[in-house]
Tab-separated table of C-alpha atoms and ligand atoms in Angstrom:
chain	number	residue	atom	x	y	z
A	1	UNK	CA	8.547	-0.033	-18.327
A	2	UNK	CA	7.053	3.480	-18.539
A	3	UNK	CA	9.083	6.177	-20.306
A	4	UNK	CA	7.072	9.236	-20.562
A	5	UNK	CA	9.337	11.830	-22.820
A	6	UNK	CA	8.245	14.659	-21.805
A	7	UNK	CA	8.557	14.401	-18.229
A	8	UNK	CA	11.784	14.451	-15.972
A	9	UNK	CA	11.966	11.505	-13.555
A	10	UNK	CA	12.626	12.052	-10.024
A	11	UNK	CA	12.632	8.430	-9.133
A	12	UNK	CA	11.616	5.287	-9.436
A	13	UNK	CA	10.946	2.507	-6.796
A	14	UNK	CA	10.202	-0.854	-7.535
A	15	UNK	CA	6.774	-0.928	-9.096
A	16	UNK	CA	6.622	2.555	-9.167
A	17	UNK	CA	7.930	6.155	-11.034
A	18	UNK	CA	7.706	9.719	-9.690
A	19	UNK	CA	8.128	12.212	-12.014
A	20	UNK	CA	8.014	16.369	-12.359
A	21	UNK	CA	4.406	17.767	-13.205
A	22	UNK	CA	3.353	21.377	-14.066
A	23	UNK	CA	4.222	23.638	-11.612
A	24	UNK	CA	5.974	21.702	-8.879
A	25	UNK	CA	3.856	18.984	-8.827
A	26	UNK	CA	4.286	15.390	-9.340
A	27	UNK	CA	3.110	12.481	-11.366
A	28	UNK	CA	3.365	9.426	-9.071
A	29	UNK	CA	2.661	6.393	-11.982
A	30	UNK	CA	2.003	2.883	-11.090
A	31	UNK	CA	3.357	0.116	-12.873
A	32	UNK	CA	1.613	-3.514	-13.946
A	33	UNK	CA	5.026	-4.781	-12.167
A	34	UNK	CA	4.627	-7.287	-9.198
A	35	UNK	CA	7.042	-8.836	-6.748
A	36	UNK	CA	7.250	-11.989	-4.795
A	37	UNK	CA	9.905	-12.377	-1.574
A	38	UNK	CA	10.808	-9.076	-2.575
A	39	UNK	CA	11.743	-9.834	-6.236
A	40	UNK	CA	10.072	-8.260	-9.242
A	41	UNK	CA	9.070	-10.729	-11.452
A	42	UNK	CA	9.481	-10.235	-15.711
A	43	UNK	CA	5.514	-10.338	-16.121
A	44	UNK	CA	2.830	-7.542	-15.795
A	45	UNK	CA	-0.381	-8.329	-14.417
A	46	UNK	CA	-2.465	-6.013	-16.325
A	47	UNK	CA	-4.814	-3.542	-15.142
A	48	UNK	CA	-2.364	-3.525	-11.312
A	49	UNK	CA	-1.547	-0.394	-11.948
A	50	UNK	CA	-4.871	0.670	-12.049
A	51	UNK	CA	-6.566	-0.573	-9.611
A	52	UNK	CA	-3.798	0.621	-7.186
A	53	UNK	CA	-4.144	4.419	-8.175
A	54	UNK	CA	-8.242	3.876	-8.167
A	55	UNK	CA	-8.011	2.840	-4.071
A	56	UNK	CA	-5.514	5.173	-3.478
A	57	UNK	CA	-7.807	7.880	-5.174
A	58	UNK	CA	-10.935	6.045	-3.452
A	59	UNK	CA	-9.056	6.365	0.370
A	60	UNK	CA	-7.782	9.611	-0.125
A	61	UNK	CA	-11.325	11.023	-0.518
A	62	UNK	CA	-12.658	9.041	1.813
A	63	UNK	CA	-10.360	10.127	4.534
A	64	UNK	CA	-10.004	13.635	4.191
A	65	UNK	CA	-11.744	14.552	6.624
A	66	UNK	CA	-9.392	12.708	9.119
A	67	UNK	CA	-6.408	14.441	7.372
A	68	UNK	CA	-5.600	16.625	4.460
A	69	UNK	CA	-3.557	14.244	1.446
A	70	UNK	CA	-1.349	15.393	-1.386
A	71	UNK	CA	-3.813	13.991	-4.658
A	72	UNK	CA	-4.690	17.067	-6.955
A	73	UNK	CA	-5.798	15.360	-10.104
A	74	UNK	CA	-6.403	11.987	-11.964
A	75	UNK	CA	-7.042	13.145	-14.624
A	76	UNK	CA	-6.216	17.506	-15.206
A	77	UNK	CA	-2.507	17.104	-15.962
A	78	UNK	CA	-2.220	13.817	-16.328
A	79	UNK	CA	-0.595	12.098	-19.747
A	80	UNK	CA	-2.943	9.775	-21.575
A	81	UNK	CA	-0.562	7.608	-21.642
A	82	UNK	CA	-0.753	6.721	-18.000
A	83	UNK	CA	-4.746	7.602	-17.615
A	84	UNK	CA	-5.567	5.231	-14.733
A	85	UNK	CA	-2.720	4.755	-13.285
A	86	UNK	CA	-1.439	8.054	-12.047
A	87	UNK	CA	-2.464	11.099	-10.115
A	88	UNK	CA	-0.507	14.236	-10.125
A	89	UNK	CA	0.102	15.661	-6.225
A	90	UNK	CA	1.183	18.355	-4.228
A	91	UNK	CA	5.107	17.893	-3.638
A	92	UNK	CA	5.577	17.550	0.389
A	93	UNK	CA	8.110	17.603	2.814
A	94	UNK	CA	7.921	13.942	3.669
A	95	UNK	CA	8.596	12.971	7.420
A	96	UNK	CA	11.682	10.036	7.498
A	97	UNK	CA	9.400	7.579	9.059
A	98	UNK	CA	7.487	4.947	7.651
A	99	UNK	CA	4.226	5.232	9.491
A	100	UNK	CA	3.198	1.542	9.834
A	101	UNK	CA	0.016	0.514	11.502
A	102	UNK	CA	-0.843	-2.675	12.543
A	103	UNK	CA	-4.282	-4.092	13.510
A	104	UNK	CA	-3.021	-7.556	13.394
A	105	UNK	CA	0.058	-9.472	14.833
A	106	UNK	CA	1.925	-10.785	11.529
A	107	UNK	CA	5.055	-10.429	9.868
A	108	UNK	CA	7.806	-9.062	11.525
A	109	UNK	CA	5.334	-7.874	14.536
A	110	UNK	CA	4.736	-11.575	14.853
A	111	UNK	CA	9.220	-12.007	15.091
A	112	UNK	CA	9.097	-9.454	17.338
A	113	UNK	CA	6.208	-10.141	19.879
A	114	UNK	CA	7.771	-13.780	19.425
A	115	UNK	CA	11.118	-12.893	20.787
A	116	UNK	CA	10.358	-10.193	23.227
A	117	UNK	CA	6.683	-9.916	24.196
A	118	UNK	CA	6.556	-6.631	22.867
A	119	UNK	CA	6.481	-4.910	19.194
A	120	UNK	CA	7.860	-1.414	18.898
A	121	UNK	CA	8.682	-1.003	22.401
A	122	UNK	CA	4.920	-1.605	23.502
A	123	UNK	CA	4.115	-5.025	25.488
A	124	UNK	CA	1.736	-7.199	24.582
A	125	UNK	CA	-1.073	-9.375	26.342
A	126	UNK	CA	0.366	-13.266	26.465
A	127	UNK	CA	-0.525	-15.853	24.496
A	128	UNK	CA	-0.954	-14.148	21.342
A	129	UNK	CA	-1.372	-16.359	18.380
A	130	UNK	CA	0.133	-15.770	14.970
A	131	UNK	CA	-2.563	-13.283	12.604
A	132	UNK	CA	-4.663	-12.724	15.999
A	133	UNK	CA	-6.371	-9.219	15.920
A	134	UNK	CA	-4.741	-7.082	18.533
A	135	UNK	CA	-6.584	-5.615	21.444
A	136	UNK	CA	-6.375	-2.097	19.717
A	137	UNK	CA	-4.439	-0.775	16.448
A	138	UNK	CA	-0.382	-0.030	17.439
A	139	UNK	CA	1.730	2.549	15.983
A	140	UNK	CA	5.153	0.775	15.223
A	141	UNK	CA	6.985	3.387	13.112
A	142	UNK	CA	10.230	2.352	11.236
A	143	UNK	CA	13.401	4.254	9.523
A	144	UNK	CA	12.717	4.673	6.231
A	145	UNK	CA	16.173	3.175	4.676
A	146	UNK	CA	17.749	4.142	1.243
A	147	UNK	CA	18.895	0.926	0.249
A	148	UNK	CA	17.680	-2.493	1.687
A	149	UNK	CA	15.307	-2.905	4.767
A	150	UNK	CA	13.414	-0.688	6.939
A	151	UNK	CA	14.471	-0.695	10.554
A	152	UNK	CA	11.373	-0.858	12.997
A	153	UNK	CA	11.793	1.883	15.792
A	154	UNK	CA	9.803	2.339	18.995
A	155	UNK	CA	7.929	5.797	19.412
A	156	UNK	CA	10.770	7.420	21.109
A	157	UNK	CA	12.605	6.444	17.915
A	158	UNK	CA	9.793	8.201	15.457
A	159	UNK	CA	10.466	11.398	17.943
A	160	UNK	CA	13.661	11.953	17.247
A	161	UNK	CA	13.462	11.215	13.772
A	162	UNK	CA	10.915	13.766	13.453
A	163	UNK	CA	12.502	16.250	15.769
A	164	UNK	CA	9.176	17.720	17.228
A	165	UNK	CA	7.197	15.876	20.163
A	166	UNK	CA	3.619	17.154	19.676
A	167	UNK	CA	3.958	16.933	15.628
A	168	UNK	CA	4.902	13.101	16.447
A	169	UNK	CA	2.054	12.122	18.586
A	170	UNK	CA	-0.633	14.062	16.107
A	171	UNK	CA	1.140	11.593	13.135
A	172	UNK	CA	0.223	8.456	15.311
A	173	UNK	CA	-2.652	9.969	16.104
A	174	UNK	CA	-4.054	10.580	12.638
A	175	UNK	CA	-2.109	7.281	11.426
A	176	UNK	CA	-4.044	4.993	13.756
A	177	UNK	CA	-7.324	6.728	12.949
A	178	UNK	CA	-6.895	6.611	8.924
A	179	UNK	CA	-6.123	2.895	9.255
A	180	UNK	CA	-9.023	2.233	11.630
A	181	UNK	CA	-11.243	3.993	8.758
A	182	UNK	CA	-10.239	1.754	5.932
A	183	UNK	CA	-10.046	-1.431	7.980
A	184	UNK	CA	-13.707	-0.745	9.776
A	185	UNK	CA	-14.734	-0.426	5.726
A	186	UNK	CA	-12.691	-2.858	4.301
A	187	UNK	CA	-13.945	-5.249	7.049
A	188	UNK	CA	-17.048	-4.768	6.332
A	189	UNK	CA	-16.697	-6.075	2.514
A	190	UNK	CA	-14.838	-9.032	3.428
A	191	UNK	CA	-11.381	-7.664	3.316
A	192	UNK	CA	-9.220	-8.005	6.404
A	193	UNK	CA	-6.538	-4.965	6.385
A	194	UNK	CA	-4.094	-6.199	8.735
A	195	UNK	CA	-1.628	-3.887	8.636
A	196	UNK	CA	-0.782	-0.932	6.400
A	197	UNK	CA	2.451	1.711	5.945
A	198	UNK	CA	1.189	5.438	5.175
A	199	UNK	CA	4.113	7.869	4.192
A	200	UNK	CA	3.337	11.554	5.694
A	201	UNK	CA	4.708	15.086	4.753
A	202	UNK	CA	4.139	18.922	5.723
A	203	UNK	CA	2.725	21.038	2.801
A	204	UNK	CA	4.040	24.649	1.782
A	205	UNK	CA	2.420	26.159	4.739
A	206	UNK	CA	3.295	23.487	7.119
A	207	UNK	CA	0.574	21.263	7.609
A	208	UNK	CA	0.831	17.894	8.494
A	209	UNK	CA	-0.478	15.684	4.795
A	210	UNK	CA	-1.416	12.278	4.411
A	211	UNK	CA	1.565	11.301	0.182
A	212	UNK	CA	2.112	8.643	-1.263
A	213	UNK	CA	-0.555	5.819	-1.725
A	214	UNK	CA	-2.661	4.430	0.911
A	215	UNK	CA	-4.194	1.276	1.815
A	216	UNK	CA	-3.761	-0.772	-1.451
A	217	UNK	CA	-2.640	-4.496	-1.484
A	218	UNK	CA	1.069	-2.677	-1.971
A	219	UNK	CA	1.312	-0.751	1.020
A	220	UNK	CA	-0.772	-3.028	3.125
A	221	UNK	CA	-1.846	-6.627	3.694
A	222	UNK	CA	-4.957	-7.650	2.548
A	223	UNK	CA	-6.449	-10.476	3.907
A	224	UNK	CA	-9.902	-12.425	2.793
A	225	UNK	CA	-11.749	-12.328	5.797
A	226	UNK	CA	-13.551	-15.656	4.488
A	227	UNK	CA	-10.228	-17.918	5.219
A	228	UNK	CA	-9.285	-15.961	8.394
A	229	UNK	CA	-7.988	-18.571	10.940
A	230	UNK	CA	-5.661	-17.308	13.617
A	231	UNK	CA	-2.722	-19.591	14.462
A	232	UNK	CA	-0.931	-19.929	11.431
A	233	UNK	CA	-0.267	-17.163	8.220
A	234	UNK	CA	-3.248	-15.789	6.191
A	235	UNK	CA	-3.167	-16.106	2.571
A	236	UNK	CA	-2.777	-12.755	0.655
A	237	UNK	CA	-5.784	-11.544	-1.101
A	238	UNK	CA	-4.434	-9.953	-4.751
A	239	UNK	CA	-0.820	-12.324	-4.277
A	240	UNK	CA	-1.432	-16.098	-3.458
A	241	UNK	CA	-1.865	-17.467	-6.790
A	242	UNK	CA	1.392	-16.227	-8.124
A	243	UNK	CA	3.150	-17.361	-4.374
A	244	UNK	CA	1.603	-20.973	-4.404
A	245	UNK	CA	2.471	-21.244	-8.096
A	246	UNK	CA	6.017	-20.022	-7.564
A	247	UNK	CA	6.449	-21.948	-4.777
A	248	UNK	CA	5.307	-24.883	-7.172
A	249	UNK	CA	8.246	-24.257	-9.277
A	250	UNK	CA	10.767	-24.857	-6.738
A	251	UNK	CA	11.971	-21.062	-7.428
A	252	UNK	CA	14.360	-20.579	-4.716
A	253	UNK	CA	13.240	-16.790	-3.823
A	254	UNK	CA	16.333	-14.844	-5.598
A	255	UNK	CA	16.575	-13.111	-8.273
A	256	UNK	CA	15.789	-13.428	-11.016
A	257	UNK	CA	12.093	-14.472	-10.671
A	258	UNK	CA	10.801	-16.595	-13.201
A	259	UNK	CA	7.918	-15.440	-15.762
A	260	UNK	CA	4.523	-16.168	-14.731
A	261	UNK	CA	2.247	-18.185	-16.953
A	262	UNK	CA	-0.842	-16.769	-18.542
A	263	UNK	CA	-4.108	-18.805	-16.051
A	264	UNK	CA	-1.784	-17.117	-12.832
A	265	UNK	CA	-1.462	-13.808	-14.453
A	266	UNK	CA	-5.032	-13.846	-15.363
A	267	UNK	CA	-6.472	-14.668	-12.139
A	268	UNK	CA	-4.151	-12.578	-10.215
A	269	UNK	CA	-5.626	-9.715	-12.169
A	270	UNK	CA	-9.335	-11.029	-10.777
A	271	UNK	CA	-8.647	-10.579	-7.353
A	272	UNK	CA	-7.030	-7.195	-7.668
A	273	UNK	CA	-10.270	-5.998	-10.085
A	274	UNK	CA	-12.259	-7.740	-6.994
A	275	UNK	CA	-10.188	-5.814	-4.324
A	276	UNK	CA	-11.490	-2.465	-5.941
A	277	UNK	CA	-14.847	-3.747	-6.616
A	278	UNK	CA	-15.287	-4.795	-3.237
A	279	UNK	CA	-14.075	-1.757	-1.345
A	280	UNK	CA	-15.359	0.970	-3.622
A	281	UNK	CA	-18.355	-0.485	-4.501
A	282	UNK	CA	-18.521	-0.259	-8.112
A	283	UNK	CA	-17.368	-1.511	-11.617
A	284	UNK	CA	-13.589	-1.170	-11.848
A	285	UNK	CA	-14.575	-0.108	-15.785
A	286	UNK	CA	-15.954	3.031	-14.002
A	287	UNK	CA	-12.523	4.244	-12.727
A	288	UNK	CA	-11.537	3.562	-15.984
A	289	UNK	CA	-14.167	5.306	-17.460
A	290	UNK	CA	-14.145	8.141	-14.994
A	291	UNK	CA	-10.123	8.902	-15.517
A	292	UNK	CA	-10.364	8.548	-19.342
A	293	UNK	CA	-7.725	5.831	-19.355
A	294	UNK	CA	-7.319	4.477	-22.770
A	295	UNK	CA	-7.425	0.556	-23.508
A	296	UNK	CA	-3.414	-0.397	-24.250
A	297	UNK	CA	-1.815	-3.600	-25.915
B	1	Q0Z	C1	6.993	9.707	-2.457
B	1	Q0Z	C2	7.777	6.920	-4.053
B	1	Q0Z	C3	8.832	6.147	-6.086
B	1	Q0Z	C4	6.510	6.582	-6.083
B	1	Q0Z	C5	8.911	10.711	-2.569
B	1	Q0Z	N1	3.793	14.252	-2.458
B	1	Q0Z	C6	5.126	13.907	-2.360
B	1	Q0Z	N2	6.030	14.879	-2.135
B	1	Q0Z	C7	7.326	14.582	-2.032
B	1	Q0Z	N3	7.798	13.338	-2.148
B	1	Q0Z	C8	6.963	12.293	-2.368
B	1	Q0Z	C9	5.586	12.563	-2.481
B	1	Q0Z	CL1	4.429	11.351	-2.749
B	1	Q0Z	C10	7.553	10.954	-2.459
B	1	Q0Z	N4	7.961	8.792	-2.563
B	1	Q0Z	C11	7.829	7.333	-2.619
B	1	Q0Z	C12	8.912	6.506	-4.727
B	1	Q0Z	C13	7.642	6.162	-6.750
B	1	Q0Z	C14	6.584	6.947	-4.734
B	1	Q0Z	F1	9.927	5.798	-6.752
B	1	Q0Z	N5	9.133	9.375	-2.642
């Protein structure tokens, strides 16, 4: 658990702390922390923190020319501490909807086309088989809840919310084209993006900005395109080992999760080192390198 000392915390999510920079920024930090069925478990997988903030940092400047994003700095402001694993942004006014895009029909898409034909309000061709690509990428917003689950919403939903017609149709606009950039790339180094969540905000002079993180294994489902088979679930790329092995334990999904051994831990870290390697096309010891993060015990 991070404590930096200095720094006031504004909050802190699961896996992740937000806390006060210089001059009205923040310090989003990633943690080593990761969940299963929605439960945290007691052991860090090391370097996950890491490689998170490197494709976050690797996205954002590969889409900004699709949209403006909050990242200042990975390394100017940024305690050595948490060199790696933390950029320092621009503080936002963030919109309350979670602006999910899905180029896949999984999850609760999959309930939802399953019971009604249609997923956030828009019908679907027939037939559809579980993890089938969809004809084109869908918009299917969702409430951004305080406590507990998410509540998908249909576009009409995502208006209200955001109280301004035109400034809702230009974020599914720009949300369907960042996700088509990183899945078109992603794709094309073996990595199946089926669906991912961005989290957008208006800067200090109003304009519409692409916060949070974006398209990493957190925010997003990454599938190896390898073991793709439509008609059943995909395995996760960065998550199945420590799933089949808790599975294995006859862990009955609530809390608390149990620790996980070493071999899991250190082959979980693999695939999220081989996520970044993959999509950013180099060593993961050059974002390491590059930020001037500092080997910890
Ligand atoms: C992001 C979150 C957490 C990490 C607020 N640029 C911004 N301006 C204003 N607010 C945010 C951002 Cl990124 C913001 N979150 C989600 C929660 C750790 C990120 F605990 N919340």
């Amino acid at each position: 658990m991070t404590v930096l000392r200095d720094l006031p915390k504004l909050a802190s999510g699961k896996v992740r702390e937000i806390y006060e920079g210089p001059d009205g920024t923040l310090l989003l930090v990633a943690s080593n922390r990761i969940s299963t069925y929605d439960v945290i478990h007691p052991t860090p997988i090391p370097d996950k923190g890491s490689v998170l903030t490197a494709l976050s940092t690797f996205w954002f400047e590969r889409t900004a020319g699709i949209l403006s994003n909050h990242l200042l700095s990975v390394t100017d402001g940024v305690p050595d501490e948490v060199r790696g694993r933390a950029m320092l942004v621009r503080r936002l006014e963030m919109l309350p909807v979670e602006c999910v895009v899905r180029g896949y029909i999984t999850g609760s898409g999959w309930k939802d086309y399953q019971a009604t034909g249609a997923v956030s309000g828009i019908e679907l061709p027939a037939g559809l088989r579980e993890s089938d690509r969809l004809p084109e990428p869908l918009f299917t917003p969702s409430t951004k809840a305080e406590v507990g689950h998410d509540e998908a919403i249909d576009f009409e939903g995502a208006v209200e919310l955001i109280g301004d017609r035109e400034l809702a149709e230009r974020v599914r606009e720009v949300s369907i084209a960042l996700y088509q950039r990183a899945a078109d790339h992603a794709r094309e180094r073996g990595i199946i993006l089926a669906d991912t969540k961005f989290e957008l905000g208006l800067d200090s002079a109003g304009a519409l900005t692409l916060g949070d993180e974006i398209c990493t294994p957190d925010s997003s489902r990454f599938w190896p395109a390898d073991q793709y088979e439509p008609g059943r679930s995909q395995p996760s790329f960065d998550k199945q080992y420590v799933r089949d092995w808790a599975s294995s334990t006859g862990w009955d999904r609530t809390p608390p999760a149990p620790p996980i051994p070493d071999d899991v831990v250190a082959r979980t870290r693999e695939k999220y080192v081989e996520a970044y390697e993959r999509i950013a096309g180099e060593p993961f010891d050059a974002w390491l390198r590059r930020t001037d993060a500092r080997p910890r015990p």
